[in-house]
Amino acid sequence: MLDELDQELARRGLAFCRFADDCNIFVKTPKAAERVMKNVSGTIEKRMKRVVNRDKSQVARSDRVKFLGMTVVGKFLAISRVALNRAMERVKELTPRGTHQSLG
């Protein structure tokens, strides 16, 4: 459904990542971010006839935003503490304890 958005962002040469209806667009300056937010929101609402949730939408530095449990810090991806703890709990649930069973 949002394939048209992906194509439009790529056509504009913007760096972005999207999962379902969540999308992060990466630009270099706050001024560019505000401009892109306005233009992309308008495109989504006018051309694609979709509603942009203004309460959830924001312009922020990448190291201040969590996306799918990750945060972009410089050139690295950092997993959020909550996502890491959830993953570790799941590993504990799936790992046999005291039975010497193979994980395979």
PDB file of C-alpha atoms in Angstrom:
ATOM      1  CA  MET A   1       0.000   0.000   0.000  1.00  0.00           C
ATOM      2  CA  LEU A   2       2.874   2.408   0.728  1.00  0.00           C
ATOM      3  CA  ASP A   3       5.015   1.261  -2.200  1.00  0.00           C
ATOM      4  CA  GLU A   4       4.227   4.600  -3.845  1.00  0.00           C
ATOM      5  CA  LEU A   5       5.792   6.364  -0.829  1.00  0.00           C
ATOM      6  CA  ASP A   6       8.941   4.245  -1.130  1.00  0.00           C
ATOM      7  CA  GLN A   7       9.214   5.109  -4.816  1.00  0.00           C
ATOM      8  CA  GLU A   8       8.695   8.807  -4.143  1.00  0.00           C
ATOM      9  CA  LEU A   9      11.338   8.912  -1.393  1.00  0.00           C
ATOM     10  CA  ALA A  10      13.799   7.025  -3.603  1.00  0.00           C
ATOM     11  CA  ARG A  11      13.047   9.367  -6.520  1.00  0.00           C
ATOM     12  CA  ARG A  12      13.893  12.317  -4.252  1.00  0.00           C
ATOM     13  CA  GLY A  13      17.168  10.634  -3.273  1.00  0.00           C
ATOM     14  CA  LEU A  14      16.268  10.473   0.427  1.00  0.00           C
ATOM     15  CA  ALA A  15      17.738   7.913   2.815  1.00  0.00           C
ATOM     16  CA  PHE A  16      14.885   6.148   4.579  1.00  0.00           C
ATOM     17  CA  CYS A  17      13.734   2.928   6.185  1.00  0.00           C
ATOM     18  CA  ARG A  18      10.139   1.809   6.476  1.00  0.00           C
ATOM     19  CA  PHE A  19       8.374  -1.113   8.151  1.00  0.00           C
ATOM     20  CA  ALA A  20       4.607  -1.356   7.582  1.00  0.00           C
ATOM     21  CA  ASP A  21       3.339   2.194   8.145  1.00  0.00           C
ATOM     22  CA  ASP A  22       6.303   3.354  10.260  1.00  0.00           C
ATOM     23  CA  CYS A  23       8.942   5.313   8.392  1.00  0.00           C
ATOM     24  CA  ASN A  24      12.185   7.120   9.227  1.00  0.00           C
ATOM     25  CA  ILE A  25      13.683   9.565   6.735  1.00  0.00           C
ATOM     26  CA  PHE A  26      17.266  10.715   7.240  1.00  0.00           C
ATOM     27  CA  VAL A  27      18.507  14.173   6.209  1.00  0.00           C
ATOM     28  CA  LYS A  28      21.471  16.287   7.243  1.00  0.00           C
ATOM     29  CA  THR A  29      19.964  19.417   8.759  1.00  0.00           C
ATOM     30  CA  PRO A  30      16.978  20.354  10.940  1.00  0.00           C
ATOM     31  CA  LYS A  31      15.812  22.763   8.235  1.00  0.00           C
ATOM     32  CA  ALA A  32      15.836  19.979   5.637  1.00  0.00           C
ATOM     33  CA  ALA A  33      14.006  17.707   8.091  1.00  0.00           C
ATOM     34  CA  GLU A  34      11.207  20.223   8.588  1.00  0.00           C
ATOM     35  CA  ARG A  35      10.893  20.743   4.821  1.00  0.00           C
ATOM     36  CA  VAL A  36      10.821  16.995   4.110  1.00  0.00           C
ATOM     37  CA  MET A  37       8.285  16.383   6.909  1.00  0.00           C
ATOM     38  CA  LYS A  38       5.956  18.998   5.428  1.00  0.00           C
ATOM     39  CA  ASN A  39       6.353  17.774   1.838  1.00  0.00           C
ATOM     40  CA  VAL A  40       6.094  14.056   2.581  1.00  0.00           C
ATOM     41  CA  SER A  41       3.120  14.515   4.925  1.00  0.00           C
ATOM     42  CA  GLY A  42       1.380  16.512   2.208  1.00  0.00           C
ATOM     43  CA  THR A  43       2.135  13.838  -0.384  1.00  0.00           C
ATOM     44  CA  ILE A  44       0.792  11.080   1.868  1.00  0.00           C
ATOM     45  CA  GLU A  45      -2.400  12.974   2.665  1.00  0.00           C
ATOM     46  CA  LYS A  46      -3.200  14.567  -0.697  1.00  0.00           C
ATOM     47  CA  ARG A  47      -1.966  12.112  -3.311  1.00  0.00           C
ATOM     48  CA  MET A  48      -2.210   8.862  -1.357  1.00  0.00           C
ATOM     49  CA  LYS A  49      -5.361   9.771   0.610  1.00  0.00           C
ATOM     50  CA  ARG A  50      -3.897   8.532   3.931  1.00  0.00           C
ATOM     51  CA  VAL A  51      -3.920  10.226   7.339  1.00  0.00           C
ATOM     52  CA  VAL A  52      -0.633  11.203   8.991  1.00  0.00           C
ATOM     53  CA  ASN A  53      -0.820  10.976  12.792  1.00  0.00           C
ATOM     54  CA  ARG A  54       0.667  14.339  13.777  1.00  0.00           C
ATOM     55  CA  ASP A  55       0.925  13.268  17.437  1.00  0.00           C
ATOM     56  CA  LYS A  56       3.255  10.385  16.578  1.00  0.00           C
ATOM     57  CA  SER A  57       5.134  12.151  13.765  1.00  0.00           C
ATOM     58  CA  GLN A  58       8.214  14.093  14.714  1.00  0.00           C
ATOM     59  CA  VAL A  59      11.420  15.669  13.499  1.00  0.00           C
ATOM     60  CA  ALA A  60      14.290  14.492  15.694  1.00  0.00           C
ATOM     61  CA  ARG A  61      17.930  13.485  15.641  1.00  0.00           C
ATOM     62  CA  SER A  62      18.396   9.821  14.743  1.00  0.00           C
ATOM     63  CA  ASP A  63      20.053   9.049  18.076  1.00  0.00           C
ATOM     64  CA  ARG A  64      16.877  10.216  19.864  1.00  0.00           C
ATOM     65  CA  VAL A  65      14.451   7.967  17.963  1.00  0.00           C
ATOM     66  CA  LYS A  66      13.727   4.275  18.485  1.00  0.00           C
ATOM     67  CA  PHE A  67      12.635   2.358  15.388  1.00  0.00           C
ATOM     68  CA  LEU A  68      11.852  -1.348  15.632  1.00  0.00           C
ATOM     69  CA  GLY A  69      13.798  -1.478  18.905  1.00  0.00           C
ATOM     70  CA  MET A  70      16.890   0.124  17.367  1.00  0.00           C
ATOM     71  CA  THR A  71      18.490   3.550  17.455  1.00  0.00           C
ATOM     72  CA  VAL A  72      20.938   4.937  14.898  1.00  0.00           C
ATOM     73  CA  VAL A  73      24.004   6.273  16.708  1.00  0.00           C
ATOM     74  CA  GLY A  74      26.538   7.693  14.284  1.00  0.00           C
ATOM     75  CA  LYS A  75      27.254   4.894  11.810  1.00  0.00           C
ATOM     76  CA  PHE A  76      26.049   2.165  14.156  1.00  0.00           C
ATOM     77  CA  LEU A  77      22.751   0.576  15.147  1.00  0.00           C
ATOM     78  CA  ALA A  78      22.181   0.248  18.882  1.00  0.00           C
ATOM     79  CA  ILE A  79      19.554  -2.145  20.201  1.00  0.00           C
ATOM     80  CA  SER A  80      17.316  -0.600  22.856  1.00  0.00           C
ATOM     81  CA  ARG A  81      17.569  -1.909  26.395  1.00  0.00           C
ATOM     82  CA  VAL A  82      13.907  -2.976  26.338  1.00  0.00           C
ATOM     83  CA  ALA A  83      14.334  -4.916  23.067  1.00  0.00           C
ATOM     84  CA  LEU A  84      17.549  -6.549  24.324  1.00  0.00           C
ATOM     85  CA  ASN A  85      15.932  -7.605  27.613  1.00  0.00           C
ATOM     86  CA  ARG A  86      12.928  -9.013  25.751  1.00  0.00           C
ATOM     87  CA  ALA A  87      15.221 -10.994  23.428  1.00  0.00           C
ATOM     88  CA  MET A  88      17.274 -12.341  26.343  1.00  0.00           C
ATOM     89  CA  GLU A  89      14.102 -13.456  28.156  1.00  0.00           C
ATOM     90  CA  ARG A  90      12.972 -15.268  25.023  1.00  0.00           C
ATOM     91  CA  VAL A  91      16.360 -17.021  24.729  1.00  0.00           C
ATOM     92  CA  LYS A  92      16.051 -18.155  28.348  1.00  0.00           C
ATOM     93  CA  GLU A  93      12.572 -19.530  27.635  1.00  0.00           C
ATOM     94  CA  LEU A  94      13.803 -21.479  24.613  1.00  0.00           C
ATOM     95  CA  THR A  95      17.068 -22.754  26.120  1.00  0.00           C
ATOM     96  CA  PRO A  96      16.779 -26.095  27.928  1.00  0.00           C
ATOM     97  CA  ARG A  97      18.165 -25.836  31.474  1.00  0.00           C
ATOM     98  CA  GLY A  98      19.747 -28.722  33.346  1.00  0.00           C
ATOM     99  CA  THR A  99      18.663 -31.335  30.820  1.00  0.00           C
ATOM    100  CA  HIS A 100      21.814 -31.337  28.660  1.00  0.00           C
ATOM    101  CA  GLN A 101      19.556 -31.277  25.623  1.00  0.00           C
ATOM    102  CA  SER A 102      20.940 -30.161  22.282  1.00  0.00           C
ATOM    103  CA  LEU A 103      19.817 -26.766  21.032  1.00  0.00           C
ATOM    104  CA  GLY A 104      19.654 -28.187  17.480  1.00  0.00           C
TER     105      GLY A 104
END
